[in-house]
Backbone atoms as SQL, in Angstrom:
CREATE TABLE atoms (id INTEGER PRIMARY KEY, chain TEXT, resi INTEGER, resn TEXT, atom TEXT, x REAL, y REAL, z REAL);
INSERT INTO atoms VALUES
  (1, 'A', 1, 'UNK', 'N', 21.010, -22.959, 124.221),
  (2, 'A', 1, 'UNK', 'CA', 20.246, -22.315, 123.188),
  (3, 'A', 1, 'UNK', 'C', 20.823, -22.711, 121.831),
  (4, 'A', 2, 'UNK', 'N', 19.844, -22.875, 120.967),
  (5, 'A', 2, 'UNK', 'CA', 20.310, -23.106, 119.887),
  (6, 'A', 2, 'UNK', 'C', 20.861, -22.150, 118.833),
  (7, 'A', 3, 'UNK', 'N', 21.681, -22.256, 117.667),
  (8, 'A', 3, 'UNK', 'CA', 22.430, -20.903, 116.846),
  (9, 'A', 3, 'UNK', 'C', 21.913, -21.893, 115.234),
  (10, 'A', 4, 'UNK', 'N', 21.583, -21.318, 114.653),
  (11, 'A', 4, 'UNK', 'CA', 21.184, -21.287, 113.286),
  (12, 'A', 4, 'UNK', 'C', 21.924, -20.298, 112.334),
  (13, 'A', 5, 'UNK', 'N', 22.624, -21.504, 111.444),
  (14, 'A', 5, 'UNK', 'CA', 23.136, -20.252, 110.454),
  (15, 'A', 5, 'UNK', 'C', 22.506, -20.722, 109.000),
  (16, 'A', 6, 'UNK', 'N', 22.331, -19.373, 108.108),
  (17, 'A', 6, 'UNK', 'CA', 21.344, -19.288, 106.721),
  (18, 'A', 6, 'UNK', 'C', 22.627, -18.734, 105.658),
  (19, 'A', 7, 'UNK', 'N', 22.484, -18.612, 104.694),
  (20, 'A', 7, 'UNK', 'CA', 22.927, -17.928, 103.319),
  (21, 'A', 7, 'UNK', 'C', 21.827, -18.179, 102.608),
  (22, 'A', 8, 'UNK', 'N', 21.783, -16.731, 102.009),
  (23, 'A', 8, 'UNK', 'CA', 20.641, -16.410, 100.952),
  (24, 'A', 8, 'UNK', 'C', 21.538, -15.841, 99.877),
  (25, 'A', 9, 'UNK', 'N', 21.244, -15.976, 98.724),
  (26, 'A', 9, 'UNK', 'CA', 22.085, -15.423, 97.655),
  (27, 'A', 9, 'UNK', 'C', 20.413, -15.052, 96.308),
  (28, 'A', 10, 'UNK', 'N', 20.674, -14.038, 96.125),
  (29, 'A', 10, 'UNK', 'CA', 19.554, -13.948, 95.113),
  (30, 'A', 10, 'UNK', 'C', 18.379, -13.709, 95.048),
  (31, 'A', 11, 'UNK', 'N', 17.324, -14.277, 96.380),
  (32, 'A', 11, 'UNK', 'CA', 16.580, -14.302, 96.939),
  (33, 'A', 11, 'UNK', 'C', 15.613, -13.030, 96.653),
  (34, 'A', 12, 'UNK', 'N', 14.274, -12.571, 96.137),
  (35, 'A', 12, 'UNK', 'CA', 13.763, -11.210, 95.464),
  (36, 'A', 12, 'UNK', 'C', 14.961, -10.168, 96.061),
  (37, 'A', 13, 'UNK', 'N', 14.462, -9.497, 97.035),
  (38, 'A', 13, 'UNK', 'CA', 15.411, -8.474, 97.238),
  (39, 'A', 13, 'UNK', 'C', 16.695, -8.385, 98.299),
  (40, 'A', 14, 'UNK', 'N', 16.637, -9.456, 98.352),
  (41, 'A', 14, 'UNK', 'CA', 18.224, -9.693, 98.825),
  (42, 'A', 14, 'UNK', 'C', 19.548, -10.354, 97.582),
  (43, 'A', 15, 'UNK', 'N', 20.287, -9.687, 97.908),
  (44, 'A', 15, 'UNK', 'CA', 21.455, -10.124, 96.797),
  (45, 'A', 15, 'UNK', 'C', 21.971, -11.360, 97.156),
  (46, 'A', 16, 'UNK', 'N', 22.585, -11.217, 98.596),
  (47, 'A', 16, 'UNK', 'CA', 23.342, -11.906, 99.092),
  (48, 'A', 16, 'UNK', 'C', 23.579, -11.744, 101.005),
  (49, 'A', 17, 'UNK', 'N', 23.060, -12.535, 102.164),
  (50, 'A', 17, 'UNK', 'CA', 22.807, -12.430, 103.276),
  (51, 'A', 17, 'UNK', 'C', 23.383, -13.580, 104.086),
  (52, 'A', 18, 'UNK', 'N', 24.249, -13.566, 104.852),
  (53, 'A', 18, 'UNK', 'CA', 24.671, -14.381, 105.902),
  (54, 'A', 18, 'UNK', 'C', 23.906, -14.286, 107.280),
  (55, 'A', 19, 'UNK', 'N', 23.391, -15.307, 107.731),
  (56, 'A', 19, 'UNK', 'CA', 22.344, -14.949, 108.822),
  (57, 'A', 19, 'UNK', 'C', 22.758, -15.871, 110.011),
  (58, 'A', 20, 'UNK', 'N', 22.810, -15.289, 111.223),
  (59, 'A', 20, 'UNK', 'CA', 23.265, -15.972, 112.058),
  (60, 'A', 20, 'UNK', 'C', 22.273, -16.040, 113.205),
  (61, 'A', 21, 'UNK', 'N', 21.190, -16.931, 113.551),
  (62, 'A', 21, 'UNK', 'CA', 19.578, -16.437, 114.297),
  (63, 'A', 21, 'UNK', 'C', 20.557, -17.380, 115.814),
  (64, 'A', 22, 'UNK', 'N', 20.125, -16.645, 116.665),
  (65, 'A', 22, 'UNK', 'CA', 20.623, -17.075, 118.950),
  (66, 'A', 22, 'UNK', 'C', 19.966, -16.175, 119.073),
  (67, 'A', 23, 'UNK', 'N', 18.739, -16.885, 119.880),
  (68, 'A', 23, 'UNK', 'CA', 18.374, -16.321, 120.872),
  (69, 'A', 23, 'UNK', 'C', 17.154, -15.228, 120.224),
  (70, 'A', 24, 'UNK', 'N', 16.996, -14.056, 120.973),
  (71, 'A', 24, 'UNK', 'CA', 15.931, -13.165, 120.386),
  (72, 'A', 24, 'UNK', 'C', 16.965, -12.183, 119.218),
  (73, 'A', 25, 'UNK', 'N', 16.210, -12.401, 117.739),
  (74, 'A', 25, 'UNK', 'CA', 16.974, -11.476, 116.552),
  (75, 'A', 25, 'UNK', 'C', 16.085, -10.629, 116.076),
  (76, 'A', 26, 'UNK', 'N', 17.036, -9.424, 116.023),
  (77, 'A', 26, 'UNK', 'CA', 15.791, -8.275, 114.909),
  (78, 'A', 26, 'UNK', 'C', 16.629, -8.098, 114.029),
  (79, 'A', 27, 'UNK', 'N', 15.344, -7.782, 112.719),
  (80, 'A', 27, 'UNK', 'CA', 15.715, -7.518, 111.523),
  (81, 'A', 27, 'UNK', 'C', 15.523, -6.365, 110.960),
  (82, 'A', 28, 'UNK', 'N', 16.707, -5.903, 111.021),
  (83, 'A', 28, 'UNK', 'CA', 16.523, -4.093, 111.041),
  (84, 'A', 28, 'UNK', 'C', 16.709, -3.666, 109.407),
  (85, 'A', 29, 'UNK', 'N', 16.365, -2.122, 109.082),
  (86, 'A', 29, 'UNK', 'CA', 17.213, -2.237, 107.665),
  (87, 'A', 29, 'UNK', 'C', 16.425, -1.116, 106.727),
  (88, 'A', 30, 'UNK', 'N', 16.622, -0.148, 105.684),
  (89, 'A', 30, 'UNK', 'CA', 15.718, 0.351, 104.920),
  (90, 'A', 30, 'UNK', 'C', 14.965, -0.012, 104.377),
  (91, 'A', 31, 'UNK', 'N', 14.086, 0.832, 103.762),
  (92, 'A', 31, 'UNK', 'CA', 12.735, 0.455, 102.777),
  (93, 'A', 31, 'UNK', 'C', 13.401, -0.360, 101.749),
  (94, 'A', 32, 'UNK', 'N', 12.957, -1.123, 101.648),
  (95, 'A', 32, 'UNK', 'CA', 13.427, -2.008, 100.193),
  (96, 'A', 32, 'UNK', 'C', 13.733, -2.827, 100.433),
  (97, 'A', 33, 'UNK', 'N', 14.943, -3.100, 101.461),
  (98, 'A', 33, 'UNK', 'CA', 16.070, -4.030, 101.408),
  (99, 'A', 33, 'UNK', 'C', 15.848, -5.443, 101.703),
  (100, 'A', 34, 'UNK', 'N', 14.845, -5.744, 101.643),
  (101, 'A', 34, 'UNK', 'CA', 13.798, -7.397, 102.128),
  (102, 'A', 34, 'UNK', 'C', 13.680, -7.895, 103.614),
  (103, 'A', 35, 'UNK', 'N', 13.356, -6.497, 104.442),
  (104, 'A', 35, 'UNK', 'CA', 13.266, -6.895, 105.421),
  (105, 'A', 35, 'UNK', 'C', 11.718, -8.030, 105.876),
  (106, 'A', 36, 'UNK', 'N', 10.991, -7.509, 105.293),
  (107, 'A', 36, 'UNK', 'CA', 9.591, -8.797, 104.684),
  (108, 'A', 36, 'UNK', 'C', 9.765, -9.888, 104.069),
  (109, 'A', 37, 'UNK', 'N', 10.709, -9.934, 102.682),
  (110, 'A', 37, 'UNK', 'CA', 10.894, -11.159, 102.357),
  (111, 'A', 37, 'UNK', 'C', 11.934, -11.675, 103.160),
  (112, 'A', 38, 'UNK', 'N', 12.603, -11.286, 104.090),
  (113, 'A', 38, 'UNK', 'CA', 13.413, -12.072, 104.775),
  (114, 'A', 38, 'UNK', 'C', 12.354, -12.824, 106.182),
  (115, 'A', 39, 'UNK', 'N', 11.790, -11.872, 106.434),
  (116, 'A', 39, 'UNK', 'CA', 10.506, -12.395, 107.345),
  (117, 'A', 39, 'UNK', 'C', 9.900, -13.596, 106.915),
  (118, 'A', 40, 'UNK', 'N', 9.143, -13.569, 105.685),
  (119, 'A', 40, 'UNK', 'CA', 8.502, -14.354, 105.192),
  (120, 'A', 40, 'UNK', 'C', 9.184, -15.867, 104.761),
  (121, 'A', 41, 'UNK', 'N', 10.588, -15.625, 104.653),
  (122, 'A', 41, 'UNK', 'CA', 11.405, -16.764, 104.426),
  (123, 'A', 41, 'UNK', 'C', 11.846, -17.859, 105.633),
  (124, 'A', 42, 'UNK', 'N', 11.423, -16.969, 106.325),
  (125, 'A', 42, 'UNK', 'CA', 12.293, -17.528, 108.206),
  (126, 'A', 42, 'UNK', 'C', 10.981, -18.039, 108.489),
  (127, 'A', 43, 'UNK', 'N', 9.607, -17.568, 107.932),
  (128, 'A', 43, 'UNK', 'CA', 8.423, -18.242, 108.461),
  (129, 'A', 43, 'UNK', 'C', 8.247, -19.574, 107.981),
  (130, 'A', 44, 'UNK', 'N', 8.744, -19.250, 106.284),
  (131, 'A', 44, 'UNK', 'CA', 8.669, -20.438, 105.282),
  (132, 'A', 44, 'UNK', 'C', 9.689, -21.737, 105.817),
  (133, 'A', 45, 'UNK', 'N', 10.668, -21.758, 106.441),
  (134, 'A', 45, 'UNK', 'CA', 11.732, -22.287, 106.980),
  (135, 'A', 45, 'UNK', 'C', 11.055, -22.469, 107.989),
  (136, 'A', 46, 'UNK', 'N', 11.081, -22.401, 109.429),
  (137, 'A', 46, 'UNK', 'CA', 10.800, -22.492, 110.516),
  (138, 'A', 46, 'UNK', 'C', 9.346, -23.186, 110.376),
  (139, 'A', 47, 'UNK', 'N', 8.121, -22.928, 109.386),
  (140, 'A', 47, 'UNK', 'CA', 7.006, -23.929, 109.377),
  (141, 'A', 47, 'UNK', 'C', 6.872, -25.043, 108.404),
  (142, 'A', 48, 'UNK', 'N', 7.978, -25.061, 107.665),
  (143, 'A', 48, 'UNK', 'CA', 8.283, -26.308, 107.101),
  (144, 'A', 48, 'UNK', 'C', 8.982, -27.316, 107.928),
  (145, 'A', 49, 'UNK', 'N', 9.620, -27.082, 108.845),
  (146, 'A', 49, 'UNK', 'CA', 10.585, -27.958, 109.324),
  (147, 'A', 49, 'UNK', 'C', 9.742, -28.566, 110.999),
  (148, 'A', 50, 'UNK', 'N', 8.874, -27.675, 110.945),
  (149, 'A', 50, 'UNK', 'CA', 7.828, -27.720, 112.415),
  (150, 'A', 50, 'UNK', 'C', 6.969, -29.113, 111.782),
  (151, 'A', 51, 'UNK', 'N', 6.688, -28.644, 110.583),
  (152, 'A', 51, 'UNK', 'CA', 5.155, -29.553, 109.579),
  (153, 'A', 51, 'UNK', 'C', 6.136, -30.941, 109.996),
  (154, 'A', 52, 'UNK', 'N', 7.314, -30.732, 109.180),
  (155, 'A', 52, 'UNK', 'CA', 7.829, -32.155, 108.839),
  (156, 'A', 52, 'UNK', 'C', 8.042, -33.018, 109.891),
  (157, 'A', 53, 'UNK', 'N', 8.623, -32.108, 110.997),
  (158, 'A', 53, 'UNK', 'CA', 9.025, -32.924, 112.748),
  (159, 'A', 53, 'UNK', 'C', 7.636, -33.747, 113.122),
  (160, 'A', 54, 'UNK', 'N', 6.625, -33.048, 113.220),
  (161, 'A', 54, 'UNK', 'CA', 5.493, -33.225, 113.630),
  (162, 'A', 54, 'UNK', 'C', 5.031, -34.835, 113.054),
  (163, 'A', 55, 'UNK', 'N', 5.526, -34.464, 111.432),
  (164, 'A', 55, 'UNK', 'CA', 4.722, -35.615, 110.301),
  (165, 'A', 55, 'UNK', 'C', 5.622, -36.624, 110.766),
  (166, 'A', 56, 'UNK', 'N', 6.775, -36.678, 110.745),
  (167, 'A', 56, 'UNK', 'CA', 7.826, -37.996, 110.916),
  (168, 'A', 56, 'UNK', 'C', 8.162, -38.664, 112.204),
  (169, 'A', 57, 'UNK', 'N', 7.695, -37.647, 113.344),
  (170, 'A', 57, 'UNK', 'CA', 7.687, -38.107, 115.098),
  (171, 'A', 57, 'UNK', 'C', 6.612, -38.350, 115.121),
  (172, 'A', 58, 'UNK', 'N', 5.045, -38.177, 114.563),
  (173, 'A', 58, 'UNK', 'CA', 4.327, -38.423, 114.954),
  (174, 'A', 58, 'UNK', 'C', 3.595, -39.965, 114.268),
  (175, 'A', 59, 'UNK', 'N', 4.402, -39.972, 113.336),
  (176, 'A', 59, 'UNK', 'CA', 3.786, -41.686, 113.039),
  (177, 'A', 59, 'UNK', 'C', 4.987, -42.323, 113.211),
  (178, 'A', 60, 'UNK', 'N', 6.207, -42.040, 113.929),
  (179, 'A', 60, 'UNK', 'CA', 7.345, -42.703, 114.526),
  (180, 'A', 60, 'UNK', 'C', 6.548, -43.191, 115.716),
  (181, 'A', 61, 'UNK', 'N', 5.989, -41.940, 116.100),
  (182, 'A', 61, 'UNK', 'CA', 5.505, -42.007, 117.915),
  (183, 'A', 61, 'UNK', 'C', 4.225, -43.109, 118.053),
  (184, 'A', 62, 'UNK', 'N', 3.447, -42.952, 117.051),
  (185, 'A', 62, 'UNK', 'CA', 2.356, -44.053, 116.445),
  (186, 'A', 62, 'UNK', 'C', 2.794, -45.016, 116.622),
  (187, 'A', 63, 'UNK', 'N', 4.003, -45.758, 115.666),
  (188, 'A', 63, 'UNK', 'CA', 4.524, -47.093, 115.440),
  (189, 'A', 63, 'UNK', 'C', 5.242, -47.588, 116.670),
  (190, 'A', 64, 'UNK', 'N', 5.291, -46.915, 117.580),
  (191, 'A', 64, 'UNK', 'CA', 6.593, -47.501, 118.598),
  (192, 'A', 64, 'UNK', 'C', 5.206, -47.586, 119.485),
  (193, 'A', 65, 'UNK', 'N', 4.084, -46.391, 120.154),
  (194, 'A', 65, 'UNK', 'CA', 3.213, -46.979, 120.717),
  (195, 'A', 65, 'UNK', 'C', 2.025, -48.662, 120.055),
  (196, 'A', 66, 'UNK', 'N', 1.870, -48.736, 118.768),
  (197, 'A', 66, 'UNK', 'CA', 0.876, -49.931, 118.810),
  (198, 'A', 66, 'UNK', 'C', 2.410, -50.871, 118.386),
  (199, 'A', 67, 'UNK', 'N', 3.480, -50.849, 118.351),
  (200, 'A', 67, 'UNK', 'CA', 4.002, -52.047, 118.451),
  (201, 'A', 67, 'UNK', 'C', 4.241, -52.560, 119.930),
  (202, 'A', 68, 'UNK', 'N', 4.281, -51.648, 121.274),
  (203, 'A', 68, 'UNK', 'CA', 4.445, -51.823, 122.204),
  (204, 'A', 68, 'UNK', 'C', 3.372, -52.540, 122.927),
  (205, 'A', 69, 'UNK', 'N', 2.192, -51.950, 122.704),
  (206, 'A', 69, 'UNK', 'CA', 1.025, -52.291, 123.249),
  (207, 'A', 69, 'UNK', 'C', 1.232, -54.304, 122.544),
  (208, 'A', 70, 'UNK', 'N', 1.496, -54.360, 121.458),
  (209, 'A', 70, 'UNK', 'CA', 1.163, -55.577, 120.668),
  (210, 'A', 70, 'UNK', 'C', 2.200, -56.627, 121.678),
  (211, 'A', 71, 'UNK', 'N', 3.307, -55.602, 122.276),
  (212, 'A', 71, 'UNK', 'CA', 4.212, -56.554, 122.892),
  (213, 'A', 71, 'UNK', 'C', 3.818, -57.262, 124.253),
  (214, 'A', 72, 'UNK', 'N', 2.893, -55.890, 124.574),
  (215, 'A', 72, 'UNK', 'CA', 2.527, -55.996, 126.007),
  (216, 'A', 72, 'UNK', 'C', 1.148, -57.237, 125.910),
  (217, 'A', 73, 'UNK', 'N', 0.352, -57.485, 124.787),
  (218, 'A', 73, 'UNK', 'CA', -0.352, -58.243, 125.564),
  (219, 'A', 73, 'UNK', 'C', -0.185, -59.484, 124.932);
């Protein structure tokens, strides 16, 4: 399993957060304390890095299939 570690410093309503995400994490905490913008940040993170894998394996995965095919015939 994989372990992910974050620091947030400043962030709307977080001051300052050390985050350590294994496995299944909850984000517990009072009214205020950015338990949403911390949500919303882990979404912002986690679907940026999904977009980019996708964008850079998938015309990797492109180029290695039509150069192969070009080899094969």
């Amino acid at each position: 399993m994989s372990k992910y570690n974050f620091n947030i410093d400043n962030y709307h309503a977080i001051g300052h957060a050390d985050i350590e995400i294994e496995g299944i994490t909850v984000i517990v905490g009072s009214n205020g304390c950015g338990k949403s913008t911390m949500s919303r940040w882990l979404y912002y993170i986690v679907n940026t890095l999904s977009v980019l894998d996708s964008f850079f394996f998938s015309d990797f995965r492109d180029v290695i299939i039509n150069n192969s095919s070009l080899i094969i015939q």
